[in-house]
XYZ file of C-alpha atoms in Angstrom:
564
model
C 12.447 32.231 9.575
C 13.798 33.384 12.926
C 11.566 33.269 15.993
C 12.485 34.893 19.294
C 10.586 33.791 22.398
C 10.605 35.840 25.595
C 10.069 33.514 28.556
C 9.975 29.752 28.836
C 8.024 27.574 31.311
C 4.597 26.488 30.018
C 3.751 28.760 27.092
C 7.181 29.628 25.723
C 8.731 26.175 25.998
C 5.650 24.524 24.478
C 5.729 26.972 21.581
C 9.429 26.365 20.984
C 8.989 22.593 20.790
C 5.949 22.906 18.518
C 7.746 25.345 16.244
C 10.554 22.873 15.745
C 8.177 20.019 15.001
C 6.527 22.145 12.329
C 9.640 23.754 10.849
C 12.995 21.987 10.983
C 14.779 24.947 9.378
C 13.530 27.749 11.623
C 15.992 29.519 13.920
C 14.464 29.548 17.415
C 15.925 31.539 20.307
C 14.407 31.595 23.802
C 15.419 34.172 26.406
C 14.579 33.260 29.991
C 15.290 35.646 32.867
C 15.514 32.914 35.509
C 17.922 30.011 35.540
C 15.301 27.467 34.485
C 13.684 27.420 31.095
C 11.036 24.751 31.651
C 9.946 23.727 35.111
C 6.895 22.386 36.935
C 5.862 25.466 38.903
C 2.704 23.667 40.044
C 4.971 21.235 41.882
C 7.001 23.823 43.785
C 5.043 23.625 47.104
C 5.460 19.842 47.108
C 9.231 20.171 46.813
C 9.258 22.486 49.825
C 7.244 19.895 51.749
C 9.536 17.044 50.743
C 6.903 15.159 48.729
C 9.089 15.730 45.666
C 12.605 14.980 46.869
C 14.767 15.378 43.767
C 15.138 19.008 42.616
C 15.924 17.718 39.127
C 12.369 16.380 38.964
C 11.097 19.963 38.867
C 13.073 20.736 35.735
C 11.181 19.359 32.766
C 13.831 20.433 30.276
C 17.258 22.039 30.512
C 18.860 24.253 27.867
C 21.099 21.305 27.001
C 18.288 18.775 26.641
C 16.196 21.217 24.628
C 19.055 21.833 22.246
C 19.882 18.144 21.918
C 16.353 17.216 20.912
C 14.970 20.332 19.249
C 18.022 22.438 18.321
C 16.463 25.381 20.134
C 18.845 28.021 21.476
C 17.728 28.334 25.108
C 19.495 31.166 26.946
C 18.797 31.335 30.665
C 19.724 34.355 32.806
C 19.001 36.571 29.813
C 16.498 39.382 30.228
C 14.819 41.096 27.291
C 14.776 44.780 28.232
C 13.090 46.358 25.194
C 11.254 45.549 21.980
C 11.872 47.469 18.743
C 9.085 46.442 16.345
C 10.089 49.050 13.774
C 13.304 47.150 13.129
C 12.136 43.775 14.420
C 14.671 43.408 17.204
C 14.816 43.045 20.966
C 17.357 44.386 23.432
C 18.790 41.702 25.709
C 20.933 41.752 28.830
C 23.028 38.810 29.943
C 22.400 38.810 33.705
C 25.555 36.822 34.413
C 28.067 38.967 32.490
C 26.220 42.263 32.157
C 26.619 42.166 28.354
C 23.882 43.944 26.392
C 23.035 43.240 22.772
C 20.239 43.207 20.201
C 18.632 40.115 18.693
C 16.645 40.338 15.466
C 13.462 38.388 14.765
C 10.955 37.648 12.059
C 8.332 36.616 14.585
C 8.321 37.446 18.289
C 6.451 35.468 20.954
C 5.946 36.934 24.431
C 5.522 34.469 27.279
C 6.563 36.543 30.312
C 4.035 34.974 32.650
C 2.914 36.699 35.815
C 4.703 37.796 38.942
C 3.549 37.504 42.562
C 1.441 40.491 43.481
C 3.504 42.746 45.724
C 1.249 45.129 47.632
C 2.652 48.541 48.458
C 2.704 47.934 52.194
C 5.258 48.762 54.891
C 7.715 45.917 55.383
C 7.435 44.319 51.939
C 10.963 43.187 51.150
C 11.860 41.906 54.617
C 14.310 39.004 54.640
C 11.792 36.611 56.170
C 9.029 37.614 53.768
C 8.864 35.262 50.785
C 7.024 34.780 47.506
C 6.711 31.541 45.569
C 6.712 31.627 41.789
C 10.039 30.340 40.459
C 12.446 27.518 41.197
C 14.778 30.067 42.780
C 11.962 31.150 45.112
C 11.492 27.511 46.076
C 15.149 26.961 46.905
C 15.219 30.179 48.920
C 12.254 29.069 51.051
C 13.569 25.563 51.483
C 17.054 26.802 52.423
C 15.541 29.105 55.021
C 13.515 26.240 56.506
C 16.531 23.913 56.642
C 18.822 26.482 58.193
C 16.420 28.124 60.647
C 13.876 25.409 61.465
C 10.952 27.861 61.719
C 8.077 26.710 63.878
C 5.398 28.991 62.458
C 4.354 30.587 59.181
C 1.700 33.036 58.060
C 0.508 32.774 54.464
C -1.091 35.920 53.082
C -3.561 34.589 50.540
C -5.884 31.611 50.240
C -5.652 30.623 46.592
C -3.935 27.636 44.988
C -0.403 28.465 46.155
C -1.573 29.421 49.633
C -3.447 26.159 50.201
C -0.776 23.907 48.698
C 1.952 25.613 50.664
C -0.126 25.497 53.869
C -0.480 21.742 53.508
C 3.202 21.187 52.881
C 4.402 23.446 55.693
C 1.910 21.812 58.031
C 3.268 18.389 57.061
C 6.692 19.684 58.089
C 5.255 20.268 61.564
C 4.895 24.039 61.356
C 2.114 26.095 62.884
C 0.366 27.621 59.852
C -2.108 30.496 59.569
C -3.753 31.726 56.371
C -4.848 35.356 56.428
C -6.747 37.192 53.731
C -9.414 39.859 53.182
C -12.153 37.673 51.615
C -14.084 35.524 54.072
C -13.456 32.373 52.077
C -10.587 30.443 50.563
C -10.431 29.546 46.866
C -12.447 32.101 44.902
C -13.327 29.655 42.082
C -15.733 28.128 44.611
C -18.962 29.548 45.935
C -18.834 30.363 49.662
C -21.058 27.390 50.505
C -18.743 24.929 48.745
C -15.645 26.610 50.201
C -17.016 25.722 53.647
C -15.976 22.101 53.086
C -12.441 23.216 52.203
C -12.332 25.329 55.355
C -13.403 22.338 57.441
C -10.631 20.156 56.054
C -8.022 22.855 56.636
C -9.137 23.431 60.227
C -9.270 19.707 60.849
C -5.621 19.486 59.821
C -4.596 22.230 62.219
C -4.379 25.172 59.815
C -5.675 28.400 61.356
C -7.864 30.570 59.146
C -7.872 34.323 59.700
C -10.465 35.259 57.095
C -11.974 38.679 56.533
C -8.773 40.368 57.742
C -6.983 43.215 55.987
C -3.175 43.095 56.018
C -1.684 46.569 56.465
C 2.019 45.758 56.587
C 4.837 43.721 58.041
C 7.401 44.382 60.740
C 10.364 42.496 62.190
C 10.013 41.539 65.858
C 11.594 38.979 68.191
C 13.437 37.240 65.394
C 10.297 36.832 63.312
C 7.715 38.861 61.419
C 4.554 40.608 62.593
C 1.727 40.642 60.068
C -0.037 43.908 60.812
C -3.815 43.698 60.598
C -6.342 46.513 60.328
C -8.031 47.078 63.678
C -6.581 43.920 65.287
C -3.542 42.580 67.032
C -0.786 41.477 64.616
C -0.111 37.860 63.756
C 3.443 36.808 64.607
C 5.357 34.070 62.799
C 8.893 32.925 62.054
C 8.274 33.425 58.334
C 5.642 34.900 56.010
C 4.792 33.989 52.432
C 2.900 36.397 50.177
C 0.452 34.353 48.122
C -2.207 36.948 47.410
C -2.220 36.341 43.678
C -0.278 37.186 40.573
C -0.073 40.184 38.254
C 0.696 39.954 34.508
C 4.375 40.716 33.929
C 3.866 43.053 31.007
C 6.311 45.942 31.443
C 7.839 45.135 28.032
C 4.458 45.063 26.311
C 3.426 48.300 27.949
C 6.652 50.053 26.965
C 6.315 49.097 23.314
C 2.672 50.183 23.148
C 0.858 46.859 22.802
C -2.856 47.039 23.511
C -3.438 46.122 27.156
C -6.469 44.866 29.038
C -7.324 43.775 32.574
C -4.515 44.582 35.043
C -2.342 45.612 32.083
C -2.545 42.133 30.558
C -1.794 41.755 26.858
C -4.783 41.801 24.524
C -4.624 39.053 21.873
C -7.033 37.689 19.281
C -7.959 34.030 18.977
C -4.777 33.422 16.958
C -2.744 34.750 19.941
C -1.686 37.797 17.896
C -1.129 41.106 19.693
C -1.998 44.552 18.358
C 1.457 44.824 16.714
C 2.141 42.711 13.591
C 4.384 39.655 14.004
C 4.219 39.800 17.817
C 2.321 37.023 19.575
C 1.659 36.495 23.295
C 0.587 33.528 25.430
C 0.211 32.383 29.022
C -0.514 34.169 32.283
C 0.265 37.568 30.773
C -2.610 37.543 28.269
C -6.273 38.393 28.571
C -8.616 35.675 27.325
C -12.330 35.189 26.739
C -14.261 33.073 29.217
C -16.184 30.509 27.210
C -19.184 30.542 29.567
C -19.710 34.257 30.200
C -18.090 35.613 27.040
C -16.306 38.181 29.211
C -12.609 39.012 29.218
C -10.761 37.382 32.122
C -7.336 36.527 33.488
C -6.771 32.844 34.239
C -3.334 31.799 35.457
C -3.419 28.081 34.729
C -0.882 25.774 33.096
C -3.330 24.012 30.760
C -4.431 27.128 28.848
C -0.819 28.384 28.633
C 0.309 25.147 26.996
C -2.553 25.218 24.498
C -1.888 28.853 23.653
C 1.797 28.152 23.045
C 0.895 25.417 20.590
C -1.654 27.634 18.806
C 0.783 30.548 18.484
C 3.428 28.217 17.031
C 0.938 26.856 14.497
C 0.094 30.350 13.311
C 3.713 31.509 13.228
C 4.342 28.610 10.863
C 1.518 29.635 8.544
C -1.334 27.657 10.060
C -4.702 28.877 11.258
C -5.238 27.553 14.778
C -7.684 29.284 17.075
C -7.994 29.546 20.844
C -11.640 29.090 21.758
C -11.273 30.591 25.219
C -10.860 29.392 28.774
C -13.335 27.945 31.237
C -11.076 27.788 34.279
C -11.055 24.053 34.973
C -8.922 23.361 38.040
C -8.299 20.831 40.764
C -6.395 21.034 44.039
C -5.321 18.584 46.721
C -6.302 19.792 50.189
C -4.636 17.299 52.541
C -6.818 14.195 52.130
C -9.490 16.033 50.188
C -9.809 16.969 46.519
C -11.561 20.146 45.389
C -12.249 20.886 41.735
C -14.191 23.387 39.641
C -14.957 24.220 36.034
C -16.864 26.968 34.267
C -18.278 29.691 36.511
C -19.631 29.393 40.006
C -23.080 30.645 40.942
C -21.744 33.868 42.447
C -19.797 34.883 39.339
C -22.534 33.728 36.986
C -24.911 36.191 38.599
C -22.281 38.931 38.582
C -21.984 38.320 34.839
C -25.718 38.934 34.461
C -26.705 35.297 34.010
C -29.961 34.037 35.526
C -28.361 31.125 37.329
C -29.651 28.293 39.470
C -27.930 25.230 40.911
C -28.496 21.730 42.198
C -26.503 20.370 45.126
C -26.090 16.641 45.685
C -24.049 14.364 47.922
C -23.422 11.133 46.003
C -21.063 8.312 46.926
C -17.804 8.056 44.989
C -18.749 4.541 43.917
C -21.453 1.932 44.493
C -22.593 2.035 48.105
C -22.443 -1.735 48.549
C -18.775 -1.838 47.512
C -16.469 -1.122 50.483
C -14.634 2.179 50.799
C -17.023 4.579 49.117
C -16.908 8.190 50.309
C -19.393 11.015 50.006
C -18.636 13.930 47.714
C -20.478 17.238 47.495
C -21.370 18.443 44.003
C -22.816 21.758 42.932
C -23.870 22.044 39.296
C -24.754 25.523 38.038
C -27.049 26.118 35.079
C -28.988 28.911 33.414
C -32.682 29.088 34.123
C -35.052 28.658 31.173
C -32.329 27.460 28.759
C -30.729 25.004 31.235
C -27.350 25.794 29.689
C -24.598 24.212 31.761
C -22.552 27.033 33.321
C -20.211 25.387 35.795
C -19.635 22.858 38.523
C -17.786 22.483 41.819
C -17.008 19.221 43.585
C -15.398 18.601 46.958
C -14.680 15.082 48.169
C -12.119 12.355 48.633
C -12.405 9.977 45.653
C -13.560 10.339 42.060
C -13.691 14.141 42.148
C -11.217 14.649 39.302
C -13.058 12.151 37.114
C -16.420 13.891 37.491
C -15.108 17.433 37.059
C -13.420 16.440 33.791
C -16.680 14.958 32.502
C -18.492 18.167 33.398
C -15.737 20.299 31.827
C -16.077 18.323 28.590
C -19.853 18.733 28.731
C -19.534 22.517 29.037
C -17.056 22.595 26.141
C -19.419 20.504 24.022
C -22.321 22.836 24.752
C -24.482 20.283 26.545
C -27.355 21.422 28.695
C -27.484 20.426 32.335
C -30.407 18.154 31.485
C -28.352 16.263 28.906
C -25.960 15.144 31.640
C -28.486 12.397 32.329
C -27.815 10.891 28.892
C -24.035 10.554 29.170
C -22.956 6.927 28.849
C -20.315 6.738 31.562
C -18.207 3.770 32.608
C -19.488 1.769 35.572
C -18.114 -0.923 37.824
C -18.760 -1.077 41.598
C -15.210 -0.022 42.627
C -15.376 3.107 40.443
C -18.902 4.412 40.165
C -22.600 3.656 40.419
C -24.926 2.590 37.649
C -26.319 6.102 37.977
C -23.113 8.099 38.017
C -23.102 11.319 40.080
C -22.933 13.300 36.831
C -26.039 11.484 35.571
C -27.746 12.143 38.894
C -27.185 15.879 38.509
C -28.840 15.655 35.089
C -31.819 13.776 36.528
C -32.252 16.454 39.187
C -32.188 19.304 36.671
C -34.612 17.424 34.421
C -37.045 17.086 37.342
C -36.844 20.845 37.884
C -37.375 21.538 34.188
C -40.434 19.277 34.022
C -41.933 20.636 37.209
C -41.641 17.275 38.939
C -40.031 19.045 41.878
C -39.452 22.608 43.053
C -36.541 23.473 45.308
C -35.473 26.017 47.861
C -31.941 26.952 48.825
C -29.867 27.633 51.901
C -30.296 31.397 51.591
C -34.091 30.959 51.597
C -34.235 29.182 54.955
C -33.943 32.249 57.175
C -36.857 33.932 55.362
C -39.286 31.014 55.610
C -42.257 32.063 57.750
C -42.510 30.428 61.159
C -46.069 31.658 61.748
C -47.841 28.503 60.597
C -48.641 29.776 57.099
C -46.371 27.100 55.657
C -45.377 23.644 56.854
C -41.694 23.011 57.545
C -40.997 19.293 57.432
C -37.873 17.251 58.254
C -38.120 13.784 56.685
C -35.143 12.207 58.477
C -35.189 9.611 61.232
C -35.831 10.729 64.840
C -32.209 9.882 65.663
C -30.887 12.148 62.886
C -33.326 14.888 63.872
C -32.181 14.737 67.494
C -28.547 15.228 66.482
C -29.254 18.535 64.746
C -32.141 20.336 63.117
C -33.302 23.664 61.711
C -35.526 25.755 63.929
C -39.192 25.440 63.013
C -38.912 22.151 61.084
C -40.983 19.321 62.568
C -39.971 15.702 62.155
C -41.990 13.098 60.269
C -39.781 10.353 58.790
C -40.451 9.753 55.117
C -41.394 6.123 55.711
C -44.151 7.204 58.111
C -45.425 10.036 55.948
C -48.396 8.335 54.289
C -49.776 7.184 57.614
C -49.344 10.641 59.185
C -50.731 12.857 56.430
C -53.372 14.062 58.849
C -50.676 15.915 60.758
C -49.917 18.090 57.727
C -52.485 20.802 57.125
C -53.862 20.840 53.594
C -53.710 23.972 51.479
C -50.380 25.155 52.820
C -47.035 24.893 50.999
C -44.698 22.287 52.482
C -40.932 22.848 52.628
C -39.093 19.555 53.097
C -35.548 18.706 54.150
C -33.650 15.470 54.781
C -29.975 14.579 55.197
C -28.921 14.739 51.516
C -31.991 15.694 49.492
C -33.104 12.228 48.355
C -35.600 11.297 51.068
C -37.028 14.800 51.037
C -37.509 14.483 47.270
C -39.417 11.239 47.827
C -41.459 12.950 50.533
C -42.275 15.754 48.108
C -43.495 13.277 45.526
C -45.681 11.536 48.103
C -47.191 14.821 49.235
C -47.698 16.052 45.659
C -49.658 12.857 45.051
C -52.076 13.968 47.749
C -52.456 17.499 46.441
C -49.840 19.369 48.467
C -47.564 22.068 47.013
C -44.002 21.124 47.964
C -40.454 22.436 47.861
C -37.347 20.291 48.331
C -34.240 21.659 50.060
C -31.212 21.661 47.752
C -28.280 19.892 49.376
C -29.929 18.483 52.500
C -29.207 19.064 56.183
C -25.632 17.788 55.809
C -24.922 20.648 53.405
C -26.831 23.204 55.476
C -25.095 22.242 58.714
C -21.596 22.355 57.169
C -22.129 25.796 55.649
C -23.803 27.338 58.684
C -21.167 25.943 61.040
C -18.447 27.467 58.851
C -20.185 30.834 58.857
C -20.454 30.772 62.630
C -16.742 30.047 62.961
C -15.769 32.822 60.557
C -18.037 35.382 62.205
C -17.041 34.376 65.732
C -13.371 34.670 64.851
C -13.977 38.091 63.305
C -15.848 39.384 66.342
C -13.352 38.200 68.950
C -10.261 38.987 66.887
C -8.915 35.470 67.230
C -7.714 33.119 64.525
C -9.544 29.914 63.789
C -7.977 26.545 64.243
C-alpha cells in the first residue's frame, strides 16, 4: 500500500507516524510546501519574544529524523498542485528546482491546514505587514525586529495569535495596540468573561482599539498607517495580521471534493472525503461540535492530532471514529490564564439552546494555605435538562486543571448537577475540600431544587427602582462605600436577622454581595422568614469588572482614542 500525505505539521505528521506503526510495509510519502514538516506552531509567538531561544526547539521532527525512525519519505519544499483521483495520482512541484512530476497513491490524505486570512484591503502585501503561521513567518518577523528595532506594533485581530504575540512583543519593550471589529477579545469567551482578559492586557500596557473596522494600510514616515473607518489611522513601525485563518482548500475545491463552511473539506467521522480513498484532517476540515451538533471550524492542534491518528487507523483497515470537537482551549495572558471548553452562553443561545449559567469566584486552593488566588468561573448549562454545555475560567492558578475536568465532564455527558459528585484530589496547596468544580455543581443543584433563584448582570438595569422590590447589598459598610450599584441599600448579612424590620414584607428581594456567597446566605435567611429572594450571579466583583470594561470600550469608541 502506498499512502501520499499532503501537508505535515499536526495532522499529516501524526498520520504518517501512526501509519508506520500500524503497517511496516506501507510506502509513505509526505509533501510539505514549507521547509518544515513538523513544527510547534503554537510556540511561534514565544520564539519571537525570546521565551524559546533555540529555533531547533520549534522543529519537532526533521525529514531526516522522520526517515531514521519511521522510514517515511518526507519531502519539504514540495507543493502538490493537482489531484487526479481517476488515476490515483497527484501533480507535484519541487519548489527548489522547479521540477514537476506525478506521484501515484493508493490512499491520499489531505492535511493542508489553514492560511492567515488576507482581507482584500488596500496595502495588504506591504513589506512591514506580517502574518504569523509558519516557521518562515516567524523568522521573517524576528529578523525584522532584530534589524530594525521597531518601537511599536499594531496587531489586527484579538484571537489566540494576536494575544500571544501582543504579550511577547510587549515583553520586548514595544508599544502594542490590538485593533479589531468585535468589541471583545477572544471569541470563545462571553463578553463578560472577556472583560477580565481586557483588564489584564490593559494592565500590562497593551492598548485595545476594539469595535474598530480596518479599511486598509499605507506606508508613512518609515512605518505603516492602519486605516480605520471614520477615525484617525493608527501608526506603527510594524503591523501583524492576526484576524483569523481560512481553510487552505484550493486543491480540494479544484478536484471537486464536497466543501462546507468557508470552503472547508466535508468529511465523515472516519475522516473520509466525498471521493473514495481520499481522507482529510486538521484545520482544513469541517467537524461536528459535540455540544450543539452543528458543523463548525475549529483550528486547534489537539483535534488535528486525533484526526490524523483516526485517518491512519482507517487507511490501514481499522474502524476508528472521530466523535467531534468541543473546542477546549487555554491561553497564557501575561500572568493570567484563560481557558474555555464547550460553548459559551452567547453561542449556546445562537444555536437555539435554552441556556443559563452560574458564575463563581473561588480560590485556587484552600484559603488558609498561603498564596491562593481568586479565579472567575462561568459554567453554562441547559435549562430543564441541566445538560453541561460549556465553561470559561479566568485566573492565575489552577485554571487549566479545572477546565480539563469540565471538558472531561462534557465529553462523558455529565449534567451540571453531577459536577458536585466528582471525587477530585484535594490537599491545601492544590485545592479545597470543596473543589471549584464541585462548587459549581452545588450551585446548579440549588437552582434545580428551587433552593435559590438568581438574577444576572443584564437584569440589573431593568430592576425597578420605584420601591416595588427591595434591592439589598449584603456586604460590609466598608465594601459598600468603595463601590455599589445604584438603588441597592446596605444591610450586612451578619446583621440581617436583627434588621428584618427594615425590609418590607411581600416584596421580592434582590440580593448582591462581593462574590455571591454571602448574598446566597442572606437569601436563605430571608426565605426562612417568608420573603421571595433572588441572588445575583457572580457578585459585585464580577459586576464591577464587566461594567468598568464596558465603560472603557464605549468611552474609547466615542472619543476615537485607543485604550491603554
